[in-house]
Each structure stands twice: as structure tokens, then as C-alpha cells.
mmCIF file of C-alpha atoms in Angstrom:
data_model
loop_
_atom_site.group_PDB
_atom_site.id
_atom_site.type_symbol
_atom_site.label_atom_id
_atom_site.label_comp_id
_atom_site.label_asym_id
_atom_site.label_seq_id
_atom_site.Cartn_x
_atom_site.Cartn_y
_atom_site.Cartn_z
ATOM 1 C CA MET A 1 14.791 -12.102 -11.494
ATOM 2 C CA LYS A 2 16.344 -11.264 -8.137
ATOM 3 C CA ILE A 3 16.206 -8.359 -5.685
ATOM 4 C CA ASN A 4 18.209 -7.758 -2.515
ATOM 5 C CA ASN A 5 16.984 -6.995 0.994
ATOM 6 C CA ARG A 6 17.642 -3.261 0.616
ATOM 7 C CA GLN A 7 15.504 -3.088 -2.525
ATOM 8 C CA LEU A 8 12.752 -5.053 -0.794
ATOM 9 C CA PHE A 9 12.877 -2.537 2.086
ATOM 10 C CA TRP A 10 12.335 0.409 -0.265
ATOM 11 C CA MET A 11 9.641 -1.435 -2.223
ATOM 12 C CA ILE A 12 7.561 -2.116 0.896
ATOM 13 C CA LEU A 13 8.183 1.392 2.259
ATOM 14 C CA MET A 14 6.950 3.072 -0.927
ATOM 15 C CA LEU A 15 4.043 0.655 -1.194
ATOM 16 C CA GLU A 16 2.953 1.603 2.342
ATOM 17 C CA ILE A 17 3.481 5.379 2.464
ATOM 18 C CA GLY A 18 2.132 7.035 -0.674
ATOM 19 C CA ILE A 19 -1.519 6.102 -0.748
ATOM 20 C CA ASN A 20 -1.768 5.665 3.033
ATOM 21 C CA LEU A 21 -0.682 9.289 3.601
ATOM 22 C CA LEU A 22 -3.414 10.589 1.351
ATOM 23 C CA ILE A 23 -6.520 8.428 1.605
ATOM 24 C CA THR A 24 -6.709 6.961 5.144
ATOM 25 C CA MET A 25 -6.455 10.126 7.233
ATOM 26 C CA THR A 26 -9.968 11.427 6.632
ATOM 27 C CA ALA A 27 -11.613 8.157 7.748
ATOM 28 C CA THR A 28 -9.376 7.932 10.821
ATOM 29 C CA ILE A 29 -9.872 11.562 11.868
ATOM 30 C CA GLN A 30 -13.658 11.329 11.435
ATOM 31 C CA SER A 31 -13.656 8.433 13.902
ATOM 32 C CA ALA A 32 -10.913 9.229 16.425
ATOM 33 C CA LYS A 33 -10.784 13.045 15.994
ATOM 34 C CA GLN A 34 -7.810 14.604 17.831
ATOM 35 C CA ASP A 35 -6.809 11.136 19.121
ATOM 36 C CA SER A 36 -6.134 9.885 15.589
ATOM 37 C CA TRP A 37 -2.425 9.787 16.377
ATOM 38 C CA ILE A 38 -3.200 7.034 18.938
ATOM 39 C CA SER A 39 -5.070 5.142 16.192
ATOM 40 C CA TYR A 40 -1.977 5.361 13.980
ATOM 41 C CA ILE A 41 0.242 3.996 16.768
ATOM 42 C CA LEU A 42 -2.200 1.109 17.175
ATOM 43 C CA ALA A 43 -2.280 0.573 13.397
ATOM 44 C CA GLY A 44 1.523 0.491 13.295
ATOM 45 C CA ILE A 45 1.663 -2.233 15.972
ATOM 46 C CA MET A 46 -0.997 -4.313 14.198
ATOM 47 C CA GLY A 47 0.773 -3.817 10.868
ATOM 48 C CA LEU A 48 4.005 -5.144 12.368
ATOM 49 C CA VAL A 49 2.218 -8.218 13.763
ATOM 50 C CA ILE A 50 0.597 -8.958 10.374
ATOM 51 C CA THR A 51 3.962 -8.537 8.622
ATOM 52 C CA TYR A 52 5.714 -10.788 11.154
ATOM 53 C CA VAL A 53 3.178 -13.608 10.637
ATOM 54 C CA ALA A 54 3.455 -13.374 6.828
ATOM 55 C CA ALA A 55 7.275 -13.255 6.979
ATOM 56 C CA LYS A 56 7.387 -16.194 9.417
ATOM 57 C CA LEU A 57 5.189 -18.235 7.066
ATOM 58 C CA SER A 58 7.269 -17.366 3.989
ATOM 59 C CA SER A 59 10.505 -18.191 5.858
ATOM 60 C CA ARG A 60 9.323 -21.808 6.044
ATOM 61 C CA TYR A 61 9.216 -21.951 2.233
ATOM 62 C CA PRO A 62 11.915 -19.451 1.154
ATOM 63 C CA ARG A 63 11.999 -20.579 -2.470
ATOM 64 C CA GLN A 64 8.240 -20.703 -3.022
ATOM 65 C CA THR A 65 5.535 -18.088 -3.477
ATOM 66 C CA LEU A 66 2.191 -18.098 -1.666
ATOM 67 C CA ILE A 67 0.626 -19.905 -4.629
ATOM 68 C CA GLU A 68 3.164 -22.735 -4.385
ATOM 69 C CA TYR A 69 3.371 -23.263 -0.642
ATOM 70 C CA SER A 70 -0.404 -23.071 -0.119
ATOM 71 C CA VAL A 71 -0.567 -26.213 -2.318
ATOM 72 C CA ALA A 72 2.341 -27.755 -0.380
ATOM 73 C CA ILE A 73 0.532 -27.113 2.918
ATOM 74 C CA LEU A 74 -3.108 -27.906 2.035
ATOM 75 C CA GLY A 75 -2.890 -30.082 -1.048
ATOM 76 C CA LYS A 76 -3.668 -29.286 -4.691
ATOM 77 C CA TRP A 77 -7.364 -28.323 -4.641
ATOM 78 C CA ALA A 78 -7.616 -26.717 -1.205
ATOM 79 C CA GLY A 79 -4.327 -24.912 -1.785
ATOM 80 C CA LYS A 80 -5.536 -23.444 -5.067
ATOM 81 C CA LEU A 81 -8.934 -22.472 -3.686
ATOM 82 C CA ILE A 82 -7.561 -20.631 -0.657
ATOM 83 C CA VAL A 83 -5.534 -18.186 -2.787
ATOM 84 C CA ILE A 84 -8.480 -17.071 -4.960
ATOM 85 C CA PRO A 85 -9.380 -14.225 -2.521
ATOM 86 C CA PHE A 86 -5.874 -12.827 -3.118
ATOM 87 C CA PHE A 87 -6.445 -12.666 -6.881
ATOM 88 C CA LEU A 88 -9.723 -10.804 -6.264
ATOM 89 C CA GLN A 89 -7.900 -8.456 -3.872
ATOM 90 C CA TRP A 90 -5.128 -7.672 -6.357
ATOM 91 C CA PHE A 91 -7.497 -6.840 -9.228
ATOM 92 C CA TRP A 92 -9.642 -4.860 -6.806
ATOM 93 C CA VAL A 93 -6.742 -2.831 -5.403
ATOM 94 C CA MET A 94 -5.364 -1.998 -8.875
ATOM 95 C CA SER A 95 -8.706 -0.615 -10.056
ATOM 96 C CA LEU A 96 -9.228 1.387 -6.850
ATOM 97 C CA ILE A 97 -5.714 2.845 -6.878
ATOM 98 C CA LEU A 98 -6.151 3.912 -10.492
ATOM 99 C CA ARG A 99 -9.562 5.415 -9.698
ATOM 100 C CA ASP A 100 -8.064 7.438 -6.813
ATOM 101 C CA GLU A 101 -5.154 8.489 -9.016
ATOM 102 C CA PHE A 102 -7.579 9.719 -11.667
ATOM 103 C CA LEU A 103 -9.609 11.712 -9.108
ATOM 104 C CA PHE A 104 -6.472 13.203 -7.540
ATOM 105 C CA ILE A 105 -4.907 14.249 -10.856
ATOM 106 C CA ARG A 106 -8.136 15.653 -12.239
ATOM 107 C CA LEU A 107 -8.748 17.601 -9.025
ATOM 108 C CA SER A 108 -5.177 18.962 -8.944
ATOM 109 C CA VAL A 109 -3.996 19.614 -12.511
ATOM 110 C CA LEU A 110 -5.651 17.896 -15.492
ATOM 111 C CA TYR A 111 -9.206 19.177 -15.036
ATOM 112 C CA LYS A 112 -10.645 18.201 -18.422
ATOM 113 C CA THR A 113 -8.492 15.232 -19.430
ATOM 114 C CA PRO A 114 -10.618 12.124 -20.155
ATOM 115 C CA ALA A 115 -10.370 9.284 -17.646
ATOM 116 C CA TRP A 116 -9.234 6.742 -20.235
ATOM 117 C CA VAL A 117 -6.186 8.879 -21.135
ATOM 118 C CA ILE A 118 -4.959 9.120 -17.512
ATOM 119 C CA ILE A 119 -5.745 5.483 -16.696
ATOM 120 C CA GLY A 120 -4.403 4.136 -19.981
ATOM 121 C CA THR A 121 -1.153 6.108 -19.651
ATOM 122 C CA MET A 122 -0.440 4.825 -16.154
ATOM 123 C CA ILE A 123 -1.269 1.220 -17.058
ATOM 124 C CA GLY A 124 0.922 1.508 -20.162
ATOM 125 C CA VAL A 125 3.937 2.709 -18.152
ATOM 126 C CA VAL A 126 3.447 0.017 -15.510
ATOM 127 C CA PHE A 127 2.964 -2.667 -18.173
ATOM 128 C CA TYR A 128 6.197 -1.680 -19.948
ATOM 129 C CA THR A 129 8.190 -1.767 -16.687
ATOM 130 C CA VAL A 130 6.834 -5.112 -15.517
ATOM 131 C CA TYR A 131 7.029 -6.764 -18.945
ATOM 132 C CA HIS A 132 10.629 -5.786 -19.686
ATOM 133 C CA GLY A 133 12.146 -5.594 -16.195
ATOM 134 C CA GLY A 134 9.993 -7.714 -13.905
ATOM 135 C CA VAL A 135 10.561 -7.453 -10.178
ATOM 136 C CA GLU A 136 14.194 -6.401 -10.705
ATOM 137 C CA ALA A 137 13.171 -3.157 -12.404
ATOM 138 C CA ILE A 138 10.654 -2.403 -9.651
ATOM 139 C CA GLY A 139 13.361 -2.990 -7.025
ATOM 140 C CA ARG A 140 15.796 -0.638 -8.774
ATOM 141 C CA VAL A 141 13.184 2.106 -9.200
ATOM 142 C CA SER A 142 12.290 1.813 -5.507
ATOM 143 C CA GLU A 143 15.957 1.940 -4.469
ATOM 144 C CA LEU A 144 16.492 5.070 -6.566
ATOM 145 C CA TRP A 145 13.355 6.984 -5.620
ATOM 146 C CA GLY A 146 12.924 5.858 -2.010
ATOM 147 C CA PRO A 147 15.699 8.050 -0.509
ATOM 148 C CA ILE A 148 14.650 11.021 -2.692
ATOM 149 C CA LEU A 149 11.107 10.747 -1.440
ATOM 150 C CA MET A 150 12.312 10.599 2.147
ATOM 151 C CA VAL A 151 14.170 13.885 1.644
ATOM 152 C CA ILE A 152 11.021 15.466 0.175
ATOM 153 C CA LEU A 153 8.947 14.251 3.119
ATOM 154 C CA VAL A 154 11.471 15.614 5.639
ATOM 155 C CA LEU A 155 11.419 18.984 3.838
ATOM 156 C CA THR A 156 7.618 18.911 3.842
ATOM 157 C CA PHE A 157 7.472 18.342 7.600
ATOM 158 C CA GLY A 158 10.163 20.951 8.257
ATOM 159 C CA LEU A 159 8.639 23.695 6.102
ATOM 160 C CA THR A 160 5.157 23.263 7.579
ATOM 161 C CA ALA A 161 6.361 23.165 11.214
ATOM 162 C CA ASN A 162 5.672 26.898 11.704
ATOM 163 C CA ASN A 163 1.919 26.251 11.191
ATOM 164 C CA LEU A 164 1.650 23.733 14.040
ATOM 165 C CA ASN A 165 -0.556 24.365 17.062
ATOM 166 C CA TRP A 166 -0.142 21.781 19.838
ATOM 167 C CA SER A 167 -3.454 22.740 21.488
ATOM 168 C CA MET A 168 -5.279 21.129 18.524
ATOM 169 C CA LEU A 169 -4.389 17.731 20.055
ATOM 170 C CA LEU A 170 -6.280 18.440 23.285
ATOM 171 C CA PRO A 171 -8.082 16.963 25.132
ATOM 172 C CA VAL A 172 -6.403 13.570 24.844
ATOM 173 C CA TYR A 173 -8.793 10.563 25.012
ATOM 174 C CA ALA A 174 -11.567 12.446 26.882
ATOM 175 C CA ASP A 175 -13.701 13.138 23.760
ATOM 176 C CA THR A 176 -13.383 9.722 22.111
ATOM 177 C CA GLY A 177 -12.804 6.537 24.127
ATOM 178 C CA PRO A 178 -11.463 3.116 23.138
ATOM 179 C CA TRP A 179 -13.819 2.060 20.323
ATOM 180 C CA PRO A 180 -13.533 5.208 18.121
ATOM 181 C CA ILE A 181 -9.742 4.953 18.459
ATOM 182 C CA VAL A 182 -9.757 1.261 17.457
ATOM 183 C CA GLU A 183 -12.205 1.959 14.623
ATOM 184 C CA GLY A 184 -9.941 4.776 13.451
ATOM 185 C CA ALA A 185 -6.983 2.381 13.328
ATOM 186 C CA LEU A 186 -8.725 0.027 10.875
ATOM 187 C CA ALA A 187 -8.217 2.189 7.779
ATOM 188 C CA PRO A 188 -4.424 2.648 8.127
ATOM 189 C CA VAL A 189 -3.833 -0.948 9.286
ATOM 190 C CA SER A 190 -5.786 -2.284 6.311
ATOM 191 C CA LEU A 191 -3.192 -0.624 4.060
ATOM 192 C CA LEU A 192 -0.171 -1.340 6.280
ATOM 193 C CA GLY A 193 -1.341 -4.971 6.195
ATOM 194 C CA GLU A 194 -0.727 -4.996 2.443
ATOM 195 C CA ALA A 195 2.820 -5.932 3.402
ATOM 196 C CA VAL A 196 1.464 -9.507 3.124
ATOM 197 C CA LEU A 197 2.342 -9.091 -0.554
ATOM 198 C CA LEU A 198 5.768 -10.176 0.642
ATOM 199 C CA MET A 199 4.406 -13.733 0.505
ATOM 200 C CA MET A 200 4.708 -13.430 -3.280
ATOM 201 C CA LEU A 201 8.011 -11.512 -3.265
ATOM 202 C CA PHE A 202 9.975 -13.580 -0.723
ATOM 203 C CA PRO A 203 11.445 -16.135 -3.190
ATOM 204 C CA PHE A 204 12.742 -13.357 -5.451
ATOM 205 C CA VAL A 205 15.115 -12.118 -2.712
ATOM 206 C CA GLU A 206 18.743 -13.177 -3.291
ATOM 207 C CA HIS A 207 19.278 -14.661 0.168
ATOM 208 C CA PRO A 208 15.875 -14.972 1.882
ATOM 209 C CA GLY A 209 16.167 -15.403 5.635
ATOM 210 C CA LYS A 210 16.544 -13.495 8.890
ATOM 211 C CA GLU A 211 17.833 -10.323 7.188
ATOM 212 C CA THR A 212 14.825 -10.366 4.846
ATOM 213 C CA ARG A 213 12.403 -10.502 7.786
ATOM 214 C CA LYS A 214 14.338 -7.659 9.435
ATOM 215 C CA ALA A 215 14.120 -5.530 6.262
ATOM 216 C CA LEU A 216 10.368 -6.123 6.019
ATOM 217 C CA LEU A 217 9.682 -5.234 9.651
ATOM 218 C CA LEU A 218 11.890 -2.137 9.398
ATOM 219 C CA ALA A 219 9.986 -1.006 6.295
ATOM 220 C CA VAL A 220 6.595 -1.346 7.996
ATOM 221 C CA GLY A 221 7.886 0.203 11.241
ATOM 222 C CA PHE A 222 9.438 3.187 9.453
ATOM 223 C CA SER A 223 6.272 3.646 7.368
ATOM 224 C CA SER A 224 4.206 3.677 10.574
ATOM 225 C CA VAL A 225 6.398 6.421 12.077
ATOM 226 C CA LEU A 226 6.075 8.589 8.951
ATOM 227 C CA LEU A 227 2.303 8.107 8.887
ATOM 228 C CA LEU A 228 2.130 9.020 12.582
ATOM 229 C CA LEU A 229 4.056 12.239 11.899
ATOM 230 C CA GLY A 230 1.760 12.933 8.949
ATOM 231 C CA VAL A 231 -1.459 12.719 10.971
ATOM 232 C CA LEU A 232 0.071 14.750 13.842
ATOM 233 C CA TRP A 233 1.044 17.498 11.384
ATOM 234 C CA VAL A 234 -2.424 17.537 9.813
ATOM 235 C CA LEU A 235 -4.204 17.643 13.176
ATOM 236 C CA MET A 236 -1.975 20.413 14.537
ATOM 237 C CA THR A 237 -2.469 22.427 11.336
ATOM 238 C CA PHE A 238 -6.214 22.181 10.707
ATOM 239 C CA GLY A 239 -7.650 20.627 13.879
ATOM 240 C CA PRO A 240 -9.897 17.527 13.846
ATOM 241 C CA GLU A 241 -13.086 19.223 12.620
ATOM 242 C CA VAL A 242 -11.635 20.773 9.449
ATOM 243 C CA SER A 243 -9.316 17.780 8.743
ATOM 244 C CA GLY A 244 -12.257 15.360 8.878
ATOM 245 C CA ARG A 245 -14.028 17.274 6.092
ATOM 246 C CA LEU A 246 -11.065 17.390 3.696
ATOM 247 C CA GLN A 247 -10.716 14.701 1.011
ATOM 248 C CA PHE A 248 -6.887 14.842 1.011
ATOM 249 C CA PRO A 249 -5.902 16.659 4.258
ATOM 250 C CA PHE A 250 -2.151 15.961 3.969
ATOM 251 C CA PHE A 251 -2.102 17.410 0.457
ATOM 252 C CA GLU A 252 -4.079 20.468 1.592
ATOM 253 C CA MET A 253 -1.616 20.981 4.464
ATOM 254 C CA VAL A 254 1.345 21.098 2.083
ATOM 255 C CA LYS A 255 -0.358 23.824 0.023
ATOM 256 C CA LEU A 256 0.143 26.126 3.017
ATOM 257 C CA VAL A 257 3.935 26.077 2.700
ATOM 258 C CA TYR A 258 5.139 29.644 2.262
ATOM 259 C CA LEU A 259 8.618 30.610 3.379
ATOM 260 C CA MET A 260 10.634 33.759 2.635
ATOM 261 C CA GLU A 261 8.498 34.499 -0.442
ATOM 262 C CA PHE A 262 10.321 32.011 -2.678
ATOM 263 C CA ILE A 263 9.589 28.579 -1.190
ATOM 264 C CA GLN A 264 5.991 27.708 -2.018
ATOM 265 C CA ASN A 265 3.901 25.356 -4.167
ATOM 266 C CA MET A 266 5.375 22.368 -2.313
ATOM 267 C CA ASP A 267 2.236 20.443 -3.267
ATOM 268 C CA ILE A 268 3.902 19.566 -6.575
ATOM 269 C CA PHE A 269 6.491 17.549 -4.610
ATOM 270 C CA VAL A 270 3.779 15.733 -2.673
ATOM 271 C CA MET A 271 2.138 14.917 -5.961
ATOM 272 C CA ALA A 272 5.465 13.507 -7.120
ATOM 273 C CA ILE A 273 5.663 11.385 -3.955
ATOM 274 C CA TRP A 274 2.214 10.043 -4.537
ATOM 275 C CA LEU A 275 2.600 9.317 -8.234
ATOM 276 C CA VAL A 276 5.929 7.503 -7.841
ATOM 277 C CA SER A 277 4.559 5.517 -4.894
ATOM 278 C CA ILE A 278 1.470 4.633 -6.926
ATOM 279 C CA PHE A 279 3.673 3.556 -9.816
ATOM 280 C CA VAL A 280 5.715 1.260 -7.542
ATOM 281 C CA LYS A 281 2.608 -0.173 -5.883
ATOM 282 C CA LEU A 282 0.807 -0.793 -9.176
ATOM 283 C CA SER A 283 3.911 -2.394 -10.651
ATOM 284 C CA ILE A 284 4.284 -4.746 -7.675
ATOM 285 C CA VAL A 285 0.614 -5.760 -7.735
ATOM 286 C CA MET A 286 0.518 -6.200 -11.514
ATOM 287 C CA PHE A 287 3.657 -8.338 -11.413
ATOM 288 C CA ILE A 288 2.464 -10.636 -8.613
ATOM 289 C CA THR A 289 -0.999 -10.903 -10.208
ATOM 290 C CA SER A 290 0.445 -12.029 -13.547
ATOM 291 C CA TYR A 291 3.022 -14.295 -11.941
ATOM 292 C CA GLY A 292 0.502 -15.698 -9.455
ATOM 293 C CA VAL A 293 -2.141 -16.457 -12.101
ATOM 294 C CA ALA A 294 0.523 -18.178 -14.228
ATOM 295 C CA GLN A 295 1.629 -20.313 -11.260
ATOM 296 C CA TRP A 296 -1.972 -21.083 -10.355
ATOM 297 C CA ALA A 297 -2.592 -22.303 -13.933
ATOM 298 C CA GLY A 298 0.628 -24.352 -13.877
ATOM 299 C CA LYS A 299 2.314 -22.178 -16.548
ATOM 300 C CA THR A 300 4.839 -20.149 -14.601
ATOM 301 C CA ARG A 301 7.075 -19.470 -17.597
ATOM 302 C CA SER A 302 4.127 -17.857 -19.436
ATOM 303 C CA TRP A 303 3.627 -15.105 -16.857
ATOM 304 C CA LYS A 304 4.401 -12.397 -19.433
ATOM 305 C CA LYS A 305 1.617 -13.724 -21.666
ATOM 306 C CA ILE A 306 -0.748 -13.575 -18.684
ATOM 307 C CA LEU A 307 0.283 -9.917 -18.265
ATOM 308 C CA TRP A 308 -1.299 -9.164 -21.660
ATOM 309 C CA GLY A 309 -4.616 -10.248 -20.133
ATOM 310 C CA VAL A 310 -4.174 -8.684 -16.685
ATOM 311 C CA ALA A 311 -3.546 -5.151 -18.013
ATOM 312 C CA PRO A 312 -6.738 -4.857 -20.146
ATOM 313 C CA VAL A 313 -8.881 -6.441 -17.417
ATOM 314 C CA THR A 314 -7.503 -3.855 -14.958
ATOM 315 C CA PHE A 315 -8.293 -1.052 -17.403
ATOM 316 C CA ILE A 316 -11.901 -2.247 -17.862
ATOM 317 C CA LEU A 317 -12.445 -2.682 -14.110
ATOM 318 C CA THR A 318 -11.056 0.796 -13.423
ATOM 319 C CA MET A 319 -13.288 2.444 -16.023
ATOM 320 C CA LEU A 320 -16.244 0.564 -14.510
ATOM 321 C CA VAL A 321 -15.407 1.834 -11.016
ATOM 322 C CA ILE A 322 -15.040 5.400 -12.350
ATOM 323 C CA THR A 323 -18.384 5.164 -14.158
ATOM 324 C CA LEU A 324 -20.270 3.748 -11.168
ATOM 325 C CA ASN A 325 -18.352 6.123 -8.850
ATOM 326 C CA PRO A 326 -19.028 4.386 -5.508
ATOM 327 C CA PRO A 327 -17.956 6.492 -2.483
ATOM 328 C CA ALA A 328 -14.339 5.796 -1.519
ATOM 329 C CA GLY A 329 -15.256 5.724 2.187
ATOM 330 C CA LEU A 330 -17.949 3.108 1.543
ATOM 331 C CA LEU A 331 -15.527 0.853 -0.378
ATOM 332 C CA LEU A 332 -12.884 1.258 2.304
ATOM 333 C CA LYS A 333 -15.233 0.366 5.177
ATOM 334 C CA SER A 334 -17.679 -2.058 3.550
ATOM 335 C CA VAL A 335 -15.256 -4.158 1.494
ATOM 336 C CA TRP A 336 -11.625 -3.521 2.327
ATOM 337 C CA ILE A 337 -11.872 -3.339 6.127
ATOM 338 C CA ARG A 338 -14.746 -5.822 6.476
ATOM 339 C CA TYR A 339 -13.409 -8.600 4.212
ATOM 340 C CA VAL A 340 -9.884 -8.050 2.872
ATOM 341 C CA LEU A 341 -8.269 -7.109 6.192
ATOM 342 C CA PRO A 342 -9.673 -9.974 8.318
ATOM 343 C CA VAL A 343 -9.569 -12.671 5.597
ATOM 344 C CA ASN A 344 -6.549 -12.020 3.356
ATOM 345 C CA MET A 345 -4.265 -10.246 5.800
ATOM 346 C CA VAL A 346 -5.059 -12.063 9.053
ATOM 347 C CA ALA A 347 -7.051 -15.305 8.761
ATOM 348 C CA ILE A 348 -5.423 -16.998 5.734
ATOM 349 C CA PRO A 349 -1.767 -16.326 6.706
ATOM 350 C CA LEU A 350 -2.485 -17.413 10.307
ATOM 351 C CA PHE A 351 -4.307 -20.538 9.113
ATOM 352 C CA LEU A 352 -1.510 -21.538 6.726
ATOM 353 C CA LEU A 353 1.114 -20.921 9.411
ATOM 354 C CA ALA A 354 -0.838 -23.018 11.954
ATOM 355 C CA VAL A 355 -1.347 -25.962 9.535
ATOM 356 C CA SER A 356 2.286 -25.799 8.456
ATOM 357 C CA SER A 357 3.482 -25.845 12.085
ATOM 358 C CA ILE A 358 1.207 -28.783 12.956
ATOM 359 C CA LYS A 359 2.398 -30.781 9.919
ATOM 360 C CA ALA A 360 6.035 -30.096 10.833
ATOM 361 C CA LYS A 361 5.479 -31.321 14.407
ATOM 362 C CA VAL A 362 3.647 -34.445 13.202
ATOM 363 C CA LYS A 363 6.590 -35.285 10.923
ATOM 364 C CA GLN A 364 9.013 -34.990 13.847
#
């Protein structure tokens, strides 16, 4: 199973954009109000730093995944223990993505469809893709759909430009201050930081090296620019007060597209963007979860058998989350931002990179 740098670029781009465009804006706007665009610039910079650290670490072990080189750096037991938070993160993120997908689809089109039908269908499609095609199939799907989705996004921005009101961005900084802006950046950076998944994808690239790092940083940088445009468009359309009360403000903005009496209902294209992005993201996470668990257990070649266990566990966890129905904002702030962002995206990669650098210097 091999992918090239271009496919990796599209994979990371689609992983970053879809869900980030829809679910992080409300939390950011509630905190930073009309200065949310500054929060997104800050989030983009932090996302690039996190990606650079993860890529730098993986470059030291270009033919190994995170599971393998954590053992090489820390030893067998410590190396296996330190990656357990990543397994928890991957199961957690799959169940949350599927829960959000269910809520979005039920709210938009399938009002009375049972949850298990929507969740089971998506897991079935992802399972089939990962089982039969592995990371190669995900790379090809991303390479095919990535440019199409960019065209749709450009059209979306262009056709909603007549609704923009620049005065909605004023006053700049005066009503917020530094902490609300930093707090507002935490939600988008916690999803941009998911680029650390590259630590599992790096060895599947045909020629991992400088060009791979460049592709990864370009993907995160381009995603940050698109997200910045997205929040600017939302703020200039609705203003901070209305945007902060909407569950999916970007989606609501697109519903306003109406041009020359025949271009309307653009929201169906945004839904397409989101569903394809969700498919790519779920496929990536399900693949690395199965492959990672197999490597962790010392049975790498049996990763497809592990997939038969990962898919049902994900289904059960998702149905549990839907039944308990915890607030999305609470999960984002209390779990994802408080633990996953500082531990899995910052502390562990930095720690592994530091220990690896020290060991290399000692050897010299």
C-alpha cells in the first residue's frame, strides 16, 4: 500500500476542512465575536507548528509508524503505553464524527430515518473502502474529490459575496482582548492539529522526505486560509451575535445563495463537501486504528482482521453517544481541547522528538 505526496496533500486537506468549517465556528465566534478571524489566523499558525513537529519526528523514522518508532525511542513497554491515548482518541473521534453526521443529516434531509440506519450505512461504506483498498483507495478518492470540492468552495464564496457587509467586523479588538481571541483559537487548532495523524501515514508515502513535509505543511496552510475565509464570510453575512447562536453558521450562510432566479439551493453542494470530507476522515482514522492496533499487538499482517472488530466497536460507541446526547460544545471544550490537544497533539510528539534528538546526540 503506497500513496504519493500529492495524494497525502489532498487527504490532509479534506481531513482538515470539512468538519472544521461546520462545527468549530460557533464556539470560536461565541468567544472572540467579530475578532474570530484573528483567532483563525492564530489557529493556523499553531496548526502549522504542530504539523511541523510531527513531520520532523516522522522524518527521523521514515519507514516506521508512530506505534513502531515510539518503541524504538522509549523501549517496548514505555513505547506501547505512550500510544494508548492515540487509540482512545481515534475511537473517540470516529464516534463523535458519526454523531455529528447523524445530527446534520437528520436536521437537513432525513428527518425520520433511524440513527442506526444512517450510522450503519456510513460505517459500511467506510469499512468496504478500507478493507478492500486500504490507504491507497483513500488516497485516490481524496485526489479525485479534493479539486472538485475546491471548485465548489470557490463557487460558494463567490455566490455569497453580494451578502457581505464589512462593517460587521468592527470594532477590531476593542470588544474582546487577547484571552477571548486565544480561547477562540482553541477549537479550530484542536482540529487542525489532527494533522498529527501523519505520524501513522508517513511510511505509506512512496518517497518520504522533504517533499512529504512540504506537502503536509501546504495542506495545513491552505486549509487554514480556507477556514479563515469561511469565518470572515459568516461574520460579514450574519454578524457575531446571530452567528454565535447558529449550530452550523457556514451551512446557514450558503442557504442564502440566490442569483438570477436559477442559482439557489447551494446548500446541497455544501452537504456534499461535508459528507465526502467525513468519508475521507473516517476512512483514514479507521485504517490507522486497525493498522495501529495490529502493530501494537505484534500482528501487523492481521490488520484486516482487526478491522472486523474496530467497525462494530465504533458503531456501538456512536449509538451510545447518540443515546446519551452530551452537548457537542461540552465535549469539544471539556475533553478535546482540555486533553486531546495538549497531550496527543503537543506533549507526546514533542516528548518523542526531544528523546529521539537526545539519543541521537549521545550516540554521536
